[in-house]
Amino acid sequence: MKILMLCGSRGYANPEQVREYMRDNYIHFEVLLHGNCPNSPDVWADVEARKLPLIIGRVDYPSCFGKRGGPMRNKAMVKMADSVVAFWDGKSKGTEGVIEYARKLGKPVEIISCGLALRTQLS
């Protein structure tokens, strides 16, 4: 099964762009994996994915690890994913960390900001 990890900044302010991305690209994967962060691209993608023939994986971070839990969860999701799409506001350190880690592992990464795909890395 092809797994897409989707992440995004809470400061990303274009829910329709996230929903449109899901509608236009869902045929390329079977599983959507995200961190279930409220008021973020995670949730907007989840709502759209429920209308599509996809398996949805919501991965909560282990709160017992405190602030380290988020990055630990993100790294685990990147390892499981075949590719990553990041809706980034250019500021979020969490989304930036996902992008950097995915690149380190040689995963294809698409970064979308302000309505544009900024960079695509193919492995």
CSV table of N, CA and C in Angstrom, one decimal:
chain,number,residue,atom,x,y,z
A,1,MET,N,0.8,-1.2,0.0
A,1,MET,CA,0.0,0.0,0.0
A,1,MET,C,0.9,1.2,0.0
A,2,LYS,N,0.5,2.2,-0.8
A,2,LYS,CA,1.2,3.5,-0.9
A,2,LYS,C,0.7,4.4,0.2
A,3,ILE,N,1.6,4.9,1.0
A,3,ILE,CA,1.3,5.7,2.2
A,3,ILE,C,1.8,7.2,2.0
A,4,LEU,N,0.9,8.1,2.1
A,4,LEU,CA,1.2,9.5,2.1
A,4,LEU,C,1.1,10.1,3.5
A,5,MET,N,2.2,10.7,4.0
A,5,MET,CA,2.1,11.5,5.2
A,5,MET,C,1.9,12.9,4.9
A,6,LEU,N,0.8,13.5,5.5
A,6,LEU,CA,0.5,14.9,5.3
A,6,LEU,C,0.7,15.6,6.6
A,7,CYS,N,1.4,16.7,6.6
A,7,CYS,CA,1.6,17.6,7.8
A,7,CYS,C,1.4,19.0,7.4
A,8,GLY,N,1.3,19.8,8.4
A,8,GLY,CA,1.2,21.3,8.1
A,8,GLY,C,1.2,22.1,9.3
A,9,SER,N,1.5,23.3,9.1
A,9,SER,CA,1.6,24.3,10.2
A,9,SER,C,0.2,24.8,10.6
A,10,ARG,N,0.0,25.0,11.9
A,10,ARG,CA,-1.2,25.6,12.4
A,10,ARG,C,-1.4,27.0,11.8
A,11,GLY,N,-0.4,27.7,11.4
A,11,GLY,CA,-0.5,29.0,10.8
A,11,GLY,C,-0.8,29.0,9.4
A,12,TYR,N,-0.9,27.8,8.8
A,12,TYR,CA,-1.3,27.7,7.4
A,12,TYR,C,-2.8,28.0,7.2
A,13,ALA,N,-3.1,29.0,6.4
A,13,ALA,CA,-4.5,29.6,6.5
A,13,ALA,C,-5.3,29.4,5.2
A,14,ASN,N,-5.1,28.2,4.6
A,14,ASN,CA,-5.9,27.9,3.3
A,14,ASN,C,-6.5,26.5,3.3
A,15,PRO,N,-7.5,26.3,4.1
A,15,PRO,CA,-8.1,25.0,4.2
A,15,PRO,C,-8.6,24.5,2.8
A,16,GLU,N,-9.1,25.3,2.0
A,16,GLU,CA,-9.6,24.9,0.7
A,16,GLU,C,-8.5,24.3,-0.2
A,17,GLN,N,-7.3,24.9,-0.1
A,17,GLN,CA,-6.1,24.3,-0.8
A,17,GLN,C,-5.8,22.9,-0.4
A,18,VAL,N,-5.9,22.7,0.9
A,18,VAL,CA,-5.6,21.3,1.4
A,18,VAL,C,-6.7,20.3,0.9
A,19,ARG,N,-7.9,20.7,1.0
A,19,ARG,CA,-9.0,19.9,0.5
A,19,ARG,C,-8.8,19.6,-1.0
A,20,GLU,N,-8.5,20.6,-1.8
A,20,GLU,CA,-8.3,20.5,-3.2
A,20,GLU,C,-7.1,19.5,-3.5
A,21,TYR,N,-6.1,19.6,-2.7
A,21,TYR,CA,-4.9,18.7,-2.9
A,21,TYR,C,-5.4,17.3,-2.7
A,22,MET,N,-6.2,17.0,-1.7
A,22,MET,CA,-6.7,15.7,-1.4
A,22,MET,C,-7.5,15.2,-2.6
A,23,ARG,N,-8.4,16.0,-3.1
A,23,ARG,CA,-9.3,15.6,-4.2
A,23,ARG,C,-8.5,15.3,-5.4
A,24,ASP,N,-7.5,16.1,-5.7
A,24,ASP,CA,-6.7,16.0,-6.9
A,24,ASP,C,-5.6,14.9,-6.9
A,25,ASN,N,-5.2,14.4,-5.7
A,25,ASN,CA,-4.1,13.5,-5.6
A,25,ASN,C,-4.3,12.2,-4.9
A,26,TYR,N,-5.6,12.0,-4.4
A,26,TYR,CA,-5.8,10.8,-3.6
A,26,TYR,C,-5.6,9.5,-4.4
A,27,ILE,N,-5.7,9.6,-5.8
A,27,ILE,CA,-5.5,8.3,-6.6
A,27,ILE,C,-4.1,7.8,-6.6
A,28,HIS,N,-3.2,8.6,-6.0
A,28,HIS,CA,-1.8,8.2,-6.0
A,28,HIS,C,-1.4,7.4,-4.7
A,29,PHE,N,-2.3,7.3,-3.8
A,29,PHE,CA,-2.0,6.6,-2.6
A,29,PHE,C,-3.2,5.9,-2.0
A,30,GLU,N,-3.0,5.0,-1.1
A,30,GLU,CA,-4.1,4.3,-0.5
A,30,GLU,C,-4.4,4.7,1.0
A,31,VAL,N,-3.3,5.2,1.6
A,31,VAL,CA,-3.3,5.5,3.1
A,31,VAL,C,-2.9,6.9,3.3
A,32,LEU,N,-3.7,7.7,4.0
A,32,LEU,CA,-3.3,9.0,4.5
A,32,LEU,C,-2.9,8.9,5.9
A,33,LEU,N,-1.7,9.4,6.2
A,33,LEU,CA,-1.2,9.4,7.6
A,33,LEU,C,-1.0,10.8,8.1
A,34,HIS,N,-1.5,11.2,9.2
A,34,HIS,CA,-1.3,12.5,9.7
A,34,HIS,C,-1.4,12.5,11.3
A,35,GLY,N,-1.0,13.7,11.8
A,35,GLY,CA,-0.9,13.8,13.3
A,35,GLY,C,-2.1,14.3,14.0
A,36,ASN,N,-3.2,14.5,13.3
A,36,ASN,CA,-4.5,14.9,13.9
A,36,ASN,C,-4.4,16.1,14.7
A,37,CYS,N,-3.6,17.1,14.3
A,37,CYS,CA,-3.5,18.4,15.0
A,37,CYS,C,-4.7,19.2,14.7
A,38,PRO,N,-5.4,19.7,15.8
A,38,PRO,CA,-6.6,20.5,15.5
A,38,PRO,C,-6.3,21.9,14.8
A,39,ASN,N,-7.2,22.4,14.1
A,39,ASN,CA,-7.1,23.6,13.4
A,39,ASN,C,-5.9,23.7,12.5
A,40,SER,N,-5.6,22.6,11.7
A,40,SER,CA,-4.4,22.6,10.9
A,40,SER,C,-4.8,21.8,9.6
A,41,PRO,N,-3.8,21.7,8.7
A,41,PRO,CA,-4.0,20.9,7.5
A,41,PRO,C,-4.3,19.4,7.7
A,42,ASP,N,-3.8,18.9,8.9
A,42,ASP,CA,-4.1,17.5,9.2
A,42,ASP,C,-5.6,17.3,9.2
A,43,VAL,N,-6.4,18.1,10.0
A,43,VAL,CA,-7.8,17.9,10.1
A,43,VAL,C,-8.6,18.2,8.8
A,44,TRP,N,-8.1,19.3,8.1
A,44,TRP,CA,-8.8,19.6,6.8
A,44,TRP,C,-8.7,18.5,5.8
A,45,ALA,N,-7.5,17.9,5.8
A,45,ALA,CA,-7.3,16.7,4.9
A,45,ALA,C,-8.1,15.5,5.4
A,46,ASP,N,-8.1,15.3,6.7
A,46,ASP,CA,-8.9,14.2,7.2
A,46,ASP,C,-10.4,14.3,6.8
A,47,VAL,N,-11.0,15.5,6.9
A,47,VAL,CA,-12.4,15.7,6.6
A,47,VAL,C,-12.6,15.3,5.1
A,48,GLU,N,-11.7,15.8,4.2
A,48,GLU,CA,-11.8,15.5,2.8
A,48,GLU,C,-11.6,14.0,2.5
A,49,ALA,N,-10.6,13.4,3.2
A,49,ALA,CA,-10.3,12.0,3.0
A,49,ALA,C,-11.4,11.1,3.3
A,50,ARG,N,-12.3,11.5,4.3
A,50,ARG,CA,-13.4,10.6,4.6
A,50,ARG,C,-14.4,10.5,3.5
A,51,LYS,N,-14.3,11.4,2.5
A,51,LYS,CA,-15.2,11.3,1.4
A,51,LYS,C,-14.6,10.5,0.2
A,52,LEU,N,-13.4,10.0,0.4
A,52,LEU,CA,-12.6,9.4,-0.6
A,52,LEU,C,-12.3,7.9,-0.2
A,53,PRO,N,-12.0,7.1,-1.2
A,53,PRO,CA,-11.7,5.7,-0.9
A,53,PRO,C,-10.2,5.5,-0.3
A,54,LEU,N,-10.0,6.0,0.9
A,54,LEU,CA,-8.7,6.0,1.5
A,54,LEU,C,-8.8,5.4,2.9
A,55,ILE,N,-7.7,4.8,3.3
A,55,ILE,CA,-7.6,4.4,4.7
A,55,ILE,C,-6.9,5.6,5.4
A,56,ILE,N,-7.4,6.0,6.6
A,56,ILE,CA,-6.9,7.2,7.3
A,56,ILE,C,-6.2,6.7,8.6
A,57,GLY,N,-5.0,7.1,8.7
A,57,GLY,CA,-4.2,6.8,10.0
A,57,GLY,C,-4.0,8.1,10.7
A,58,ARG,N,-4.6,8.2,11.9
A,58,ARG,CA,-4.4,9.4,12.8
A,58,ARG,C,-3.4,9.0,13.9
A,59,VAL,N,-2.3,9.6,14.0
A,59,VAL,CA,-1.3,9.2,14.9
A,59,VAL,C,-1.1,10.3,16.0
A,60,ASP,N,-1.6,10.0,17.2
A,60,ASP,CA,-1.5,11.0,18.3
A,60,ASP,C,0.0,10.9,18.8
A,61,TYR,N,0.5,12.0,19.4
A,61,TYR,CA,1.8,11.9,19.9
A,61,TYR,C,1.8,11.4,21.4
A,62,PRO,N,2.8,10.7,21.8
A,62,PRO,CA,2.8,10.2,23.2
A,62,PRO,C,3.1,11.3,24.2
A,63,SER,N,2.0,11.8,24.8
A,63,SER,CA,2.1,12.9,25.7
A,63,SER,C,3.0,12.6,26.9
A,64,CYS,N,3.2,11.3,27.2
A,64,CYS,CA,4.1,11.0,28.3
A,64,CYS,C,5.5,11.4,28.1
A,65,PHE,N,5.9,11.8,26.9
A,65,PHE,CA,7.2,12.2,26.6
A,65,PHE,C,7.3,13.8,26.5
A,66,GLY,N,6.2,14.4,26.9
A,66,GLY,CA,6.3,15.9,26.9
A,66,GLY,C,6.5,16.5,25.5
A,67,LYS,N,7.3,17.5,25.5
A,67,LYS,CA,7.6,18.2,24.2
A,67,LYS,C,8.3,17.3,23.2
A,68,ARG,N,9.0,16.3,23.7
A,68,ARG,CA,9.7,15.4,22.7
A,68,ARG,C,8.7,14.5,22.0
A,69,GLY,N,7.5,14.4,22.5
A,69,GLY,CA,6.5,13.5,21.9
A,69,GLY,C,6.1,13.8,20.5
A,70,GLY,N,6.0,15.1,20.2
A,70,GLY,CA,5.6,15.5,18.8
A,70,GLY,C,6.6,15.1,17.8
A,71,PRO,N,7.9,15.5,18.0
A,71,PRO,CA,8.9,15.1,17.0
A,71,PRO,C,9.1,13.6,16.9
A,72,MET,N,8.9,12.9,18.0
A,72,MET,CA,9.0,11.4,18.0
A,72,MET,C,7.9,10.9,17.1
A,73,ARG,N,6.7,11.3,17.3
A,73,ARG,CA,5.6,10.9,16.5
A,73,ARG,C,5.8,11.2,15.0
A,74,ASN,N,6.3,12.4,14.7
A,74,ASN,CA,6.5,12.8,13.4
A,74,ASN,C,7.6,12.0,12.7
A,75,LYS,N,8.7,11.6,13.4
A,75,LYS,CA,9.7,10.8,12.8
A,75,LYS,C,9.1,9.4,12.5
A,76,ALA,N,8.3,8.9,13.4
A,76,ALA,CA,7.7,7.5,13.2
A,76,ALA,C,6.8,7.6,11.9
A,77,MET,N,6.0,8.6,11.8
A,77,MET,CA,5.2,8.7,10.6
A,77,MET,C,6.0,8.8,9.3
A,78,VAL,N,7.1,9.6,9.3
A,78,VAL,CA,7.9,9.8,8.1
A,78,VAL,C,8.5,8.4,7.7
A,79,LYS,N,8.9,7.6,8.7
A,79,LYS,CA,9.5,6.3,8.5
A,79,LYS,C,8.4,5.4,7.8
A,80,MET,N,7.2,5.5,8.2
A,80,MET,CA,6.1,4.6,7.6
A,80,MET,C,5.7,5.1,6.2
A,81,ALA,N,5.9,6.4,5.9
A,81,ALA,CA,5.4,6.9,4.7
A,81,ALA,C,6.2,6.6,3.5
A,82,ASP,N,5.6,6.6,2.3
A,82,ASP,CA,6.3,6.5,1.0
A,82,ASP,C,6.7,7.9,0.5
A,83,SER,N,5.8,8.8,0.9
A,83,SER,CA,6.1,10.2,0.5
A,83,SER,C,5.4,11.2,1.5
A,84,VAL,N,5.9,12.4,1.4
A,84,VAL,CA,5.4,13.4,2.4
A,84,VAL,C,4.9,14.7,1.6
A,85,VAL,N,3.8,15.2,2.0
A,85,VAL,CA,3.4,16.6,1.6
A,85,VAL,C,3.3,17.4,2.8
A,86,ALA,N,3.9,18.6,2.7
A,86,ALA,CA,3.9,19.5,3.9
A,86,ALA,C,3.3,20.9,3.5
A,87,PHE,N,2.2,21.3,4.1
A,87,PHE,CA,1.6,22.6,4.0
A,87,PHE,C,2.3,23.5,5.0
A,88,TRP,N,3.3,24.3,4.6
A,88,TRP,CA,4.1,25.0,5.5
A,88,TRP,C,4.0,26.5,5.4
A,89,ASP,N,3.9,27.1,6.5
A,89,ASP,CA,3.8,28.6,6.6
A,89,ASP,C,5.1,29.2,6.5
A,90,GLY,N,6.2,28.5,6.4
A,90,GLY,CA,7.5,29.0,6.4
A,90,GLY,C,8.1,29.3,7.8
A,91,LYS,N,7.3,29.0,8.8
A,91,LYS,CA,7.7,29.4,10.2
A,91,LYS,C,7.8,28.2,11.1
A,92,SER,N,6.8,27.3,11.0
A,92,SER,CA,6.7,26.2,11.9
A,92,SER,C,7.9,25.3,12.0
A,93,LYS,N,8.4,25.1,13.2
A,93,LYS,CA,9.6,24.3,13.4
A,93,LYS,C,9.2,22.8,13.3
A,94,GLY,N,8.0,22.5,13.7
A,94,GLY,CA,7.6,21.1,13.6
A,94,GLY,C,7.5,20.6,12.1
A,95,THR,N,6.8,21.4,11.3
A,95,THR,CA,6.7,21.1,9.9
A,95,THR,C,8.1,21.1,9.2
A,96,GLU,N,8.9,22.0,9.6
A,96,GLU,CA,10.3,22.1,9.0
A,96,GLU,C,11.1,20.8,9.4
A,97,GLY,N,10.9,20.4,10.7
A,97,GLY,CA,11.6,19.2,11.1
A,97,GLY,C,11.1,17.9,10.3
A,98,VAL,N,9.8,17.8,10.0
A,98,VAL,CA,9.4,16.7,9.2
A,98,VAL,C,10.0,16.8,7.8
A,99,ILE,N,10.0,18.0,7.2
A,99,ILE,CA,10.6,18.1,5.8
A,99,ILE,C,12.1,17.7,5.9
A,100,GLU,N,12.9,18.2,6.8
A,100,GLU,CA,14.3,17.8,6.9
A,100,GLU,C,14.5,16.3,7.1
A,101,TYR,N,13.7,15.7,8.0
A,101,TYR,CA,13.9,14.3,8.3
A,101,TYR,C,13.5,13.4,7.1
A,102,ALA,N,12.4,13.8,6.4
A,102,ALA,CA,12.0,13.1,5.2
A,102,ALA,C,13.1,13.1,4.2
A,103,ARG,N,13.7,14.3,4.0
A,103,ARG,CA,14.8,14.4,3.0
A,103,ARG,C,16.0,13.6,3.4
A,104,LYS,N,16.3,13.6,4.7
A,104,LYS,CA,17.4,12.8,5.2
A,104,LYS,C,17.2,11.3,4.9
A,105,LEU,N,16.0,10.9,5.0
A,105,LEU,CA,15.7,9.5,4.7
A,105,LEU,C,15.5,9.2,3.2
A,106,GLY,N,15.6,10.3,2.3
A,106,GLY,CA,15.4,10.1,0.9
A,106,GLY,C,14.0,9.9,0.4
A,107,LYS,N,13.0,10.4,1.2
A,107,LYS,CA,11.6,10.3,0.9
A,107,LYS,C,11.2,11.5,-0.1
A,108,PRO,N,10.4,11.2,-1.0
A,108,PRO,CA,9.9,12.3,-1.9
A,108,PRO,C,9.1,13.3,-1.0
A,109,VAL,N,9.4,14.6,-1.1
A,109,VAL,CA,8.7,15.6,-0.3
A,109,VAL,C,8.2,16.7,-1.2
A,110,GLU,N,6.9,17.0,-1.0
A,110,GLU,CA,6.3,18.2,-1.7
A,110,GLU,C,6.0,19.2,-0.6
A,111,ILE,N,6.5,20.4,-0.8
A,111,ILE,CA,6.2,21.5,0.1
A,111,ILE,C,5.3,22.5,-0.5
A,112,ILE,N,4.2,22.8,0.1
A,112,ILE,CA,3.2,23.7,-0.5
A,112,ILE,C,3.0,24.9,0.5
A,113,SER,N,3.2,26.1,-0.1
A,113,SER,CA,3.1,27.3,0.7
A,113,SER,C,2.5,28.4,-0.1
A,114,CYS,N,1.6,29.2,0.5
A,114,CYS,CA,1.0,30.3,-0.2
A,114,CYS,C,0.4,29.9,-1.6
A,115,GLY,N,-0.2,28.7,-1.7
A,115,GLY,CA,-0.8,28.3,-2.9
A,115,GLY,C,0.1,27.7,-3.9
A,116,LEU,N,1.4,27.6,-3.6
A,116,LEU,CA,2.3,27.1,-4.6
A,116,LEU,C,3.1,25.9,-4.1
A,117,ALA,N,3.4,24.9,-4.9
A,117,ALA,CA,4.4,23.9,-4.6
A,117,ALA,C,5.7,24.5,-4.7
A,118,LEU,N,6.4,24.7,-3.6
A,118,LEU,CA,7.7,25.4,-3.6
A,118,LEU,C,8.8,24.5,-4.2
A,119,ARG,N,8.9,23.3,-3.6
A,119,ARG,CA,10.0,22.4,-4.0
A,119,ARG,C,9.4,20.9,-4.0
A,120,THR,N,9.9,20.2,-4.9
A,120,THR,CA,9.6,18.8,-4.9
A,120,THR,C,11.0,18.0,-5.0
A,121,GLN,N,11.1,17.1,-4.1
A,121,GLN,CA,12.3,16.3,-4.1
A,121,GLN,C,11.9,14.8,-4.4
A,122,LEU,N,12.5,14.3,-5.4
A,122,LEU,CA,12.2,12.9,-5.8
A,122,LEU,C,13.4,12.1,-5.4
A,123,SER,N,13.1,10.9,-4.8
A,123,SER,CA,14.2,10.0,-4.4
A,123,SER,C,14.6,9.2,-5.6
